[in-house]
Each structure stands twice: as C-alpha cells, then as structure tokens.
Amino acid sequence: MGRQPCCDKLGVKKGPWTAEEDKKLINFILNNGQCCWRAVPKLAGLSRCGKSCRLRWTNYLRPDLKRGLFTDSEEQLVIDLHARLGNRWSKIAAKLPGRTDNEIKNHWNTHIKKKLMKMGIDPVTHEPLHEKKDGKEEKVEVKLEEDKEKKRIENSSMNDENLMHMESFLWGSNDNYSSNNIDVISESMWSFPNNELEDFNSVIGMSPLEETCEWLFDYQGFGVLGDGLGI
DNA sequence: AAATATCGCAACCGCGACGTA
DNA sequence: GTACGTCGCGGTTGCGATATT
C-alpha cells in the first residue's frame, strides 16, 4: 500500500512564503500554540500543506531563533558534535539553542565541510586526509580561508561572550555539559508559548514572550505591530 | 556594463518512526 | 498484527545574491 500524500496536491501553494502568509502562521501559532500541523493550514487560512507550515515555523519564524552567522565557538561545537553524532542534524541542533537543523546542515555543507577539507581533515570521519603532494600550497589556501572566516565572524550578530554565557547556563560552569539540561530547555522552548521560556531568555538576553514576539515581527519586517495583530 | 560562474539559504521531497484504531 | 495517519529527519534542489571575468 502506498503512502498517502501529506496533503492533496491540488490548490496547495508551494515555493517562497510571502509576508502575508508568515503573518497568518505566526498569528495562528501565537494564539493557539503548536498543534496538529495537518490542521494548521486550514485553521490559519493558508493554502499550504501542514508540512510546509511546520518547516516554515521551525526553520524561520520561531521567535527563539538566533539567525546570523556562526561564531567560532558554535562552529567548533558543531564539529565536535558531528564527530560524535554524524549527520544527525536535529540532535546537533538540540545542543545549539537558537539554531535549526536545517541551518546547521546548510552551514556544514557550505562552510565547515570545505574548511575541514582545506585543513586536511576528512569531514565524514574527522580523521586526517592523506598527505598532499604540495604541502606549501595547501598552507596558503588554509590561511586565505581562515582570513575569510575571520572577517565573516567579525560581522556575526552574536559574539563568543554571549555564547559562553549561554553555554554556562545550559551546561553549568564546568566543561562537562549535561544533555539533560538541554533537553529540558528544548522541551520548554518547544512547548511555546509557555512562560518557562522566560528564564532561558533572560540569560541569553532575549526578552520575555511578548517582547520576543515584538522583536520577531520587527525583525521579520512584517510591520504588523501597528497593524493590530492582536497578540 | 553585461554575461557568466559560484555561493548560500530557504524550501521541497521521500522515507522511516511512531501512535492509534 | 496491521493498516493508516501524522510528524520529523536528512538529502537534495531551486533560485536569488554576489563575485568574477
């Protein structure tokens, strides 16, 4: 027996989301929370399939998303976790609050993978690659890549200090972080809108729910605050 | 300035896991 | 036990932005 499509293909919109659609989805989830995704499009008045709504929300609209470029510390964390977990992006993302699996996966494929290759490290096994004939040339390439990365990080929206602050909250002051803490936090974030988010937000410098939402709308440039969205 | 190549990100697709009747 | 529905994950694609020629 074949698998049923997640939604009937007829009349289901695909492709980039418009600001209007985003508004509808945000409005719906802020008012009703995350429920059955299949029902969301109908209830929110969207011509999308539930899957598309879930993806849009988790990867782009969630107010706890950090966005912006990855810092050195975040990148190192991704590399460490990838060495342990492999391509389990969702598991890796769970250890990096504010980052989505998609974002991490994209960053891995576009930046980290190349960086590791240049450094002579196999991005799959994390073992050293076989020796290059011309080591000199390789060193120059690595240096250029590092310079590029430095400039990139300089423009990043989040600095290492914030990340360390966040990490110490998540994992305690010692280096051995507890994955239990992360799970608890992830859980509370996912059960959004829930007040449990406030403690975490206060530590990472995010505002409580309402302000966070204001930030979200402001950040997304929907200009809905003055339009009386009614949150 | 125009054409072309490359990059980076958002979104889609297909599949497996899981829950339920 | 199994048929079905839903969700979430990982791989892949499409396309706009940017860089290069």
PDB file of N, CA, C and O (backbone and C1' of nucleotides) in Angstrom, chain B:
ATOM      1  P    DA B   1      27.535  51.214 -15.408  1.00  0.00           P
ATOM      2  O5'  DA B   1      27.866  50.270 -16.668  1.00  0.00           O
ATOM      3  C5'  DA B   1      27.510  50.663 -17.976  1.00  0.00           C
ATOM      4  C4'  DA B   1      27.226  49.424 -18.785  1.00  0.00           C
ATOM      5  C3'  DA B   1      26.066  48.576 -18.272  1.00  0.00           C
ATOM      6  O3'  DA B   1      25.378  48.029 -19.392  1.00  0.00           O
ATOM      7  C1'  DA B   1      28.058  47.319 -18.143  1.00  0.00           C
ATOM      8  P    DA B   2      24.144  47.111 -19.160  1.00  0.00           P
ATOM      9  O5'  DA B   2      24.731  45.682 -19.579  1.00  0.00           O
ATOM     10  C5'  DA B   2      25.393  45.544 -20.829  1.00  0.00           C
ATOM     11  C4'  DA B   2      25.891  44.118 -20.978  1.00  0.00           C
ATOM     12  C3'  DA B   2      24.878  43.040 -20.606  1.00  0.00           C
ATOM     13  O3'  DA B   2      24.892  42.036 -21.608  1.00  0.00           O
ATOM     14  C1'  DA B   2      26.865  42.759 -19.343  1.00  0.00           C
ATOM     15  P    DA B   3      23.980  40.751 -21.500  1.00  0.00           P
ATOM     16  O5'  DA B   3      25.059  39.642 -21.114  1.00  0.00           O
ATOM     17  C5'  DA B   3      26.252  39.539 -21.895  1.00  0.00           C
ATOM     18  C4'  DA B   3      27.105  38.405 -21.359  1.00  0.00           C
ATOM     19  C3'  DA B   3      26.340  37.123 -21.042  1.00  0.00           C
ATOM     20  O3'  DA B   3      27.079  36.023 -21.520  1.00  0.00           O
ATOM     21  C1'  DA B   3      27.479  37.895 -19.105  1.00  0.00           C
ATOM     22  P    DT B   4      26.522  34.532 -21.408  1.00  0.00           P
ATOM     23  O5'  DT B   4      27.316  33.975 -20.143  1.00  0.00           O
ATOM     24  C5'  DT B   4      28.746  34.107 -20.108  1.00  0.00           C
ATOM     25  C4'  DT B   4      29.251  33.672 -18.752  1.00  0.00           C
ATOM     26  C3'  DT B   4      28.641  32.378 -18.232  1.00  0.00           C
ATOM     27  O3'  DT B   4      29.673  31.423 -18.064  1.00  0.00           O
ATOM     28  C1'  DT B   4      28.711  34.059 -16.558  1.00  0.00           C
ATOM     29  P    DA B   5      29.392  30.000 -17.431  1.00  0.00           P
ATOM     30  O5'  DA B   5      29.899  30.233 -15.925  1.00  0.00           O
ATOM     31  C5'  DA B   5      31.183  30.841 -15.733  1.00  0.00           C
ATOM     32  C4'  DA B   5      31.522  30.875 -14.250  1.00  0.00           C
ATOM     33  C3'  DA B   5      31.203  29.583 -13.499  1.00  0.00           C
ATOM     34  O3'  DA B   5      32.292  29.318 -12.613  1.00  0.00           O
ATOM     35  C1'  DA B   5      30.021  31.397 -12.521  1.00  0.00           C
ATOM     36  P    DT B   6      32.291  27.988 -11.725  1.00  0.00           P
ATOM     37  O5'  DT B   6      31.836  28.560 -10.304  1.00  0.00           O
ATOM     38  C5'  DT B   6      32.528  29.705  -9.788  1.00  0.00           C
ATOM     39  C4'  DT B   6      31.869  30.144  -8.495  1.00  0.00           C
ATOM     40  C3'  DT B   6      31.537  28.996  -7.537  1.00  0.00           C
ATOM     41  O3'  DT B   6      32.207  29.252  -6.305  1.00  0.00           O
ATOM     42  C1'  DT B   6      29.689  30.473  -7.788  1.00  0.00           C
ATOM     43  P    DC B   7      32.033  28.272  -5.067  1.00  0.00           P
ATOM     44  O5'  DC B   7      30.953  29.074  -4.212  1.00  0.00           O
ATOM     45  C5'  DC B   7      31.122  30.481  -4.056  1.00  0.00           C
ATOM     46  C4'  DC B   7      30.006  31.031  -3.189  1.00  0.00           C
ATOM     47  C3'  DC B   7      29.643  30.166  -1.989  1.00  0.00           C
ATOM     48  O3'  DC B   7      29.586  31.002  -0.863  1.00  0.00           O
ATOM     49  C1'  DC B   7      27.701  30.631  -3.301  1.00  0.00           C
ATOM     50  P    DG B   8      29.491  30.411   0.604  1.00  0.00           P
ATOM     51  O5'  DG B   8      27.945  30.625   0.913  1.00  0.00           O
ATOM     52  C5'  DG B   8      27.394  31.920   0.765  1.00  0.00           C
ATOM     53  C4'  DG B   8      25.914  31.869   1.086  1.00  0.00           C
ATOM     54  C3'  DG B   8      25.553  30.968   2.264  1.00  0.00           C
ATOM     55  O3'  DG B   8      24.682  31.713   3.094  1.00  0.00           O
ATOM     56  C1'  DG B   8      24.314  30.334   0.328  1.00  0.00           C
ATOM     57  P    DC B   9      24.212  31.163   4.476  1.00  0.00           P
ATOM     58  O5'  DC B   9      22.647  31.028   4.213  1.00  0.00           O
ATOM     59  C5'  DC B   9      21.967  32.121   3.607  1.00  0.00           C
ATOM     60  C4'  DC B   9      20.637  31.633   3.067  1.00  0.00           C
ATOM     61  C3'  DC B   9      19.797  30.858   4.078  1.00  0.00           C
ATOM     62  O3'  DC B   9      18.526  31.466   4.124  1.00  0.00           O
ATOM     63  C1'  DC B   9      19.926  29.684   2.020  1.00  0.00           C
ATOM     64  P    DA B  10      17.560  31.196   5.310  1.00  0.00           P
ATOM     65  O5'  DA B  10      16.236  30.802   4.505  1.00  0.00           O
ATOM     66  C5'  DA B  10      15.827  31.600   3.414  1.00  0.00           C
ATOM     67  C4'  DA B  10      14.904  30.801   2.522  1.00  0.00           C
ATOM     68  C3'  DA B  10      13.754  30.115   3.249  1.00  0.00           C
ATOM     69  O3'  DA B  10      12.571  30.346   2.512  1.00  0.00           O
ATOM     70  C1'  DA B  10      15.021  28.513   2.029  1.00  0.00           C
ATOM     71  P    DA B  11      11.197  29.859   3.038  1.00  0.00           P
ATOM     72  O5'  DA B  11      10.993  28.489   2.247  1.00  0.00           O
ATOM     73  C5'  DA B  11      11.007  28.517   0.829  1.00  0.00           C
ATOM     74  C4'  DA B  11      11.017  27.106   0.295  1.00  0.00           C
ATOM     75  C3'  DA B  11       9.950  26.180   0.895  1.00  0.00           C
ATOM     76  O3'  DA B  11       9.060  25.804  -0.135  1.00  0.00           O
ATOM     77  C1'  DA B  11      12.101  25.119   0.759  1.00  0.00           C
ATOM     78  P    DC B  12       7.907  24.792   0.081  1.00  0.00           P
ATOM     79  O5'  DC B  12       8.523  23.479  -0.591  1.00  0.00           O
ATOM     80  C5'  DC B  12       9.088  23.575  -1.902  1.00  0.00           C
ATOM     81  C4'  DC B  12       9.635  22.217  -2.323  1.00  0.00           C
ATOM     82  C3'  DC B  12       8.676  21.065  -2.080  1.00  0.00           C
ATOM     83  O3'  DC B  12       8.584  20.281  -3.259  1.00  0.00           O
ATOM     84  C1'  DC B  12      10.773  20.635  -1.038  1.00  0.00           C
ATOM     85  P    DC B  13       7.592  19.079  -3.395  1.00  0.00           P
ATOM     86  O5'  DC B  13       8.537  17.834  -3.092  1.00  0.00           O
ATOM     87  C5'  DC B  13       9.747  17.686  -3.824  1.00  0.00           C
ATOM     88  C4'  DC B  13      10.406  16.364  -3.444  1.00  0.00           C
ATOM     89  C3'  DC B  13       9.404  15.231  -3.226  1.00  0.00           C
ATOM     90  O3'  DC B  13       9.856  14.091  -3.929  1.00  0.00           O
ATOM     91  C1'  DC B  13      10.770  15.531  -1.287  1.00  0.00           C
ATOM     92  P    DG B  14       8.880  12.847  -4.110  1.00  0.00           P
ATOM     93  O5'  DG B  14       9.571  11.773  -3.162  1.00  0.00           O
ATOM     94  C5'  DG B  14      10.980  11.614  -3.210  1.00  0.00           C
ATOM     95  C4'  DG B  14      11.442  10.757  -2.052  1.00  0.00           C
ATOM     96  C3'  DG B  14      10.517   9.582  -1.728  1.00  0.00           C
ATOM     97  O3'  DG B  14      11.334   8.451  -1.515  1.00  0.00           O
ATOM     98  C1'  DG B  14      10.807  10.923   0.196  1.00  0.00           C
ATOM     99  P    DC B  15      10.704   7.015  -1.323  1.00  0.00           P
ATOM    100  O5'  DC B  15      11.141   6.685   0.171  1.00  0.00           O
ATOM    101  C5'  DC B  15      12.492   6.948   0.568  1.00  0.00           C
ATOM    102  C4'  DC B  15      12.554   6.974   2.081  1.00  0.00           C
ATOM    103  C3'  DC B  15      11.811   5.819   2.745  1.00  0.00           C
ATOM    104  O3'  DC B  15      12.724   5.047   3.495  1.00  0.00           O
ATOM    105  C1'  DC B  15      11.279   7.909   3.766  1.00  0.00           C
ATOM    106  P    DG B  16      12.279   3.655   4.113  1.00  0.00           P
ATOM    107  O5'  DG B  16      12.367   3.966   5.669  1.00  0.00           O
ATOM    108  C5'  DG B  16      13.509   4.654   6.181  1.00  0.00           C
ATOM    109  C4'  DG B  16      13.240   5.111   7.598  1.00  0.00           C
ATOM    110  C3'  DG B  16      12.619   4.035   8.486  1.00  0.00           C
ATOM    111  O3'  DG B  16      13.246   4.100   9.767  1.00  0.00           O
ATOM    112  C1'  DG B  16      11.191   5.930   8.414  1.00  0.00           C
ATOM    113  P    DA B  17      12.817   3.102  10.914  1.00  0.00           P
ATOM    114  O5'  DA B  17      12.037   4.067  11.922  1.00  0.00           O
ATOM    115  C5'  DA B  17      12.633   5.314  12.284  1.00  0.00           C
ATOM    116  C4'  DA B  17      11.759   6.009  13.307  1.00  0.00           C
ATOM    117  C3'  DA B  17      11.146   5.076  14.347  1.00  0.00           C
ATOM    118  O3'  DA B  17      11.176   5.727  15.611  1.00  0.00           O
ATOM    119  C1'  DA B  17       9.419   6.161  13.125  1.00  0.00           C
ATOM    120  P    DC B  18      10.783   4.945  16.927  1.00  0.00           P
ATOM    121  O5'  DC B  18       9.307   5.476  17.200  1.00  0.00           O
ATOM    122  C5'  DC B  18       9.042   6.870  17.125  1.00  0.00           C
ATOM    123  C4'  DC B  18       7.548   7.099  17.120  1.00  0.00           C
ATOM    124  C3'  DC B  18       6.768   6.168  18.056  1.00  0.00           C
ATOM    125  O3'  DC B  18       6.082   6.957  18.997  1.00  0.00           O
ATOM    126  C1'  DC B  18       5.741   6.329  15.920  1.00  0.00           C
ATOM    127  P    DG B  19       5.292   6.293  20.197  1.00  0.00           P
ATOM    128  O5'  DG B  19       3.793   6.645  19.824  1.00  0.00           O
ATOM    129  C5'  DG B  19       3.469   7.955  19.369  1.00  0.00           C
ATOM    130  C4'  DG B  19       2.026   7.996  18.909  1.00  0.00           C
ATOM    131  C3'  DG B  19       1.059   7.226  19.800  1.00  0.00           C
ATOM    132  O3'  DG B  19      -0.120   8.002  19.954  1.00  0.00           O
ATOM    133  C1'  DG B  19       0.953   6.390  17.572  1.00  0.00           C
ATOM    134  P    DT B  20      -1.248   7.582  20.980  1.00  0.00           P
ATOM    135  O5'  DT B  20      -2.359   6.986  20.002  1.00  0.00           O
ATOM    136  C5'  DT B  20      -2.775   7.752  18.873  1.00  0.00           C
ATOM    137  C4'  DT B  20      -3.753   6.946  18.035  1.00  0.00           C
ATOM    138  C3'  DT B  20      -4.728   6.088  18.839  1.00  0.00           C
ATOM    139  O3'  DT B  20      -5.990   6.164  18.228  1.00  0.00           O
ATOM    140  C1'  DT B  20      -3.655   4.778  17.229  1.00  0.00           C
ATOM    141  P    DA B  21      -7.342   6.098  19.133  1.00  0.00           P
ATOM    142  O5'  DA B  21      -8.370   5.431  18.104  1.00  0.00           O
ATOM    143  C5'  DA B  21      -8.321   5.796  16.726  1.00  0.00           C
ATOM    144  C4'  DA B  21      -8.673   4.594  15.862  1.00  0.00           C
ATOM    145  C3'  DA B  21      -9.751   3.705  16.460  1.00  0.00           C
ATOM    146  O3'  DA B  21     -10.673   3.351  15.451  1.00  0.00           O
ATOM    147  C1'  DA B  21      -7.819   2.420  15.943  1.00  0.00           C
TER     148       DA B  21
END
